[in-house]
């Protein structure tokens, strides 16, 4: 059993002391990061959530206290009281490195078993171990700082939106299952056997109802759930800074968000962001970057060379163009030395893996450029292309021919890979970008059908309404995304408030009147009682924290994350429930995972 802390009250956190506190008597609590026994001297690095403070024990220290310090081991919880003194041997890498505490009272509050890994070096240990003991890994200084930063971001969000007259309203966590684009997590009802709640993929419908209710400005740090395959920037449960506004247009919502971004970047990183963030249409983003969430920190833009290709006799290009496709090119500056033939072959295999039929290239390493399709070109055609693209000796040109959207998407993926391999993505740049004029529908290549690109409550642009039946390719949405350094931070839109138009949108999605009534009848009914024009967006809190912390994965900014198969290694979730519970819920299992 550990010693009591009775009579001791923490003066402040470990990381808050500096030279101005020299001579003061203080009391601190925390975990032992390291104990160094030098015989007549013992040093303990005491850690709490704010940092590390050195405790010092020497020949003048009470012998009983000295012996306790000598017995202390890593990760034990201790309490210490003493006088702050200037250190003889200072540590410039530590915020508290100029001082130490000359301990006069020392208590071992709780002893720890030998941890399964060193907390300081947990980033060198596999996930199967660190996530099983996540509460230990969270003691790591880097992860602790990440969680504290996430807390700071949440606080800044609340402060900003409260100051702008937003009302925080909690929406239900158990709702009716409605289609929102991903699979629902469902909760069986004991009271209503055979029926299920769904966990919300977003608070979308409920926040629109708060506008109809007259609350005007809604904000919520909303927990959301989507049964999707995981990746580095996706977890099955996540948090949105969710907002909705009445009597506004797209510009009002974007302006409000820009104010938050300015405050956020200044208060977290000391970075000044432009008052008006740049905007780019969806089409321009796709045509120039091959992505609707482009990373604009570096150039290497995509060029259309279809006119040039159509004048050649290269049958691969000609057949694609005759079929309505395009030929796209991209110049990797000063890449010829790194992109050998072998490395280009490897890149070609990757391109094929994401749908390309092949990857044509021009490698200009020597005096004369080497072109993978040169034998199909007439004299002067290669030079004309290089001149059009502004390519020079030392560059590599990559070309993709395919259906236009597919060619652009493949190029966009290759652009990111090449930029990483060439190490041309600058650090310390924060390129925010609004993507506007989003397409309302997108063509499903497999079925040939037009499908909704957004949730069914998104308002089309007024000038696009006549094309809803006539030509879906021309319909644009009053929707917008905010992108930071190639990562989508949020999606937003104006919402449909007209009953007839909302019903039409459901019908365009292939829903019958019976299905509309069953799934969304309560929302359509609400519109009969007068809805204000409104719109909103949802910022991904986890992704914002990941980028601001410079983390590689959402796991680094989420306290207790899930792994690739959506399980949580520490607690063992998901887990089986007993037969009694199943019977109460009226559930019989037809398949059980081993």
PDB file of N, CA and C in Angstrom, residues 103 117 175 208 255 337 424 434 440 455 457 501 504 535 549 562:
ATOM      1  N   UNK A 103      14.675  18.235  -2.342  1.00  0.00           N
ATOM      2  CA  UNK A 103      13.530  17.581  -1.702  1.00  0.00           C
ATOM      3  C   UNK A 103      13.693  17.484  -0.191  1.00  0.00           C
ATOM      4  N   UNK A 117       6.806  -1.689 -21.917  1.00  0.00           N
ATOM      5  CA  UNK A 117       7.675  -0.923 -22.808  1.00  0.00           C
ATOM      6  C   UNK A 117       8.043   0.370 -22.092  1.00  0.00           C
ATOM      7  N   UNK A 175     -30.701   7.139 -32.955  1.00  0.00           N
ATOM      8  CA  UNK A 175     -31.626   7.760 -33.889  1.00  0.00           C
ATOM      9  C   UNK A 175     -32.217   6.715 -34.834  1.00  0.00           C
ATOM     10  N   UNK A 208     -30.710  20.510 -38.820  1.00  0.00           N
ATOM     11  CA  UNK A 208     -31.628  21.248 -39.685  1.00  0.00           C
ATOM     12  C   UNK A 208     -32.951  21.508 -38.961  1.00  0.00           C
ATOM     13  N   UNK A 255     -17.323  32.673 -44.441  1.00  0.00           N
ATOM     14  CA  UNK A 255     -16.712  33.780 -43.697  1.00  0.00           C
ATOM     15  C   UNK A 255     -16.629  33.454 -42.210  1.00  0.00           C
ATOM     16  N   UNK A 337      17.458  12.496 -62.495  1.00  0.00           N
ATOM     17  CA  UNK A 337      18.515  11.773 -61.779  1.00  0.00           C
ATOM     18  C   UNK A 337      17.921  10.733 -60.845  1.00  0.00           C
ATOM     19  N   UNK A 424       9.746  17.416 -52.178  1.00  0.00           N
ATOM     20  CA  UNK A 424       9.539  18.813 -52.562  1.00  0.00           C
ATOM     21  C   UNK A 424       8.356  19.455 -51.836  1.00  0.00           C
ATOM     22  N   UNK A 434     -10.631  26.764 -50.210  1.00  0.00           N
ATOM     23  CA  UNK A 434     -12.031  26.389 -50.375  1.00  0.00           C
ATOM     24  C   UNK A 434     -12.222  25.788 -51.766  1.00  0.00           C
ATOM     25  N   UNK A 440     -23.291  18.215 -58.427  1.00  0.00           N
ATOM     26  CA  UNK A 440     -24.391  17.678 -57.624  1.00  0.00           C
ATOM     27  C   UNK A 440     -24.475  16.159 -57.764  1.00  0.00           C
ATOM     28  N   UNK A 455     -25.186  14.547 -49.489  1.00  0.00           N
ATOM     29  CA  UNK A 455     -26.390  14.059 -48.822  1.00  0.00           C
ATOM     30  C   UNK A 455     -27.616  14.679 -49.501  1.00  0.00           C
ATOM     31  N   UNK A 457     -30.009  16.469 -48.778  1.00  0.00           N
ATOM     32  CA  UNK A 457     -30.597  17.740 -48.336  1.00  0.00           C
ATOM     33  C   UNK A 457     -29.848  18.933 -48.919  1.00  0.00           C
ATOM     34  N   UNK A 501     -39.169  20.442 -53.800  1.00  0.00           N
ATOM     35  CA  UNK A 501     -37.820  20.182 -54.290  1.00  0.00           C
ATOM     36  C   UNK A 501     -37.169  19.053 -53.494  1.00  0.00           C
ATOM     37  N   UNK A 504     -38.525  15.840 -54.715  1.00  0.00           N
ATOM     38  CA  UNK A 504     -37.952  15.552 -56.033  1.00  0.00           C
ATOM     39  C   UNK A 504     -36.540  14.976 -55.887  1.00  0.00           C
ATOM     40  N   UNK A 535     -27.971  26.754 -43.830  1.00  0.00           N
ATOM     41  CA  UNK A 535     -26.885  25.894 -44.293  1.00  0.00           C
ATOM     42  C   UNK A 535     -25.862  25.746 -43.194  1.00  0.00           C
ATOM     43  N   UNK A 549      -0.876  19.042 -34.882  1.00  0.00           N
ATOM     44  CA  UNK A 549       0.133  18.332 -34.082  1.00  0.00           C
ATOM     45  C   UNK A 549       1.238  17.726 -34.946  1.00  0.00           C
ATOM     46  N   UNK A 562      -9.374   2.980 -32.369  1.00  0.00           N
ATOM     47  CA  UNK A 562      -9.583   1.645 -32.922  1.00  0.00           C
ATOM     48  C   UNK A 562      -8.458   1.328 -33.918  1.00  0.00           C
TER      49      UNK A 562
END
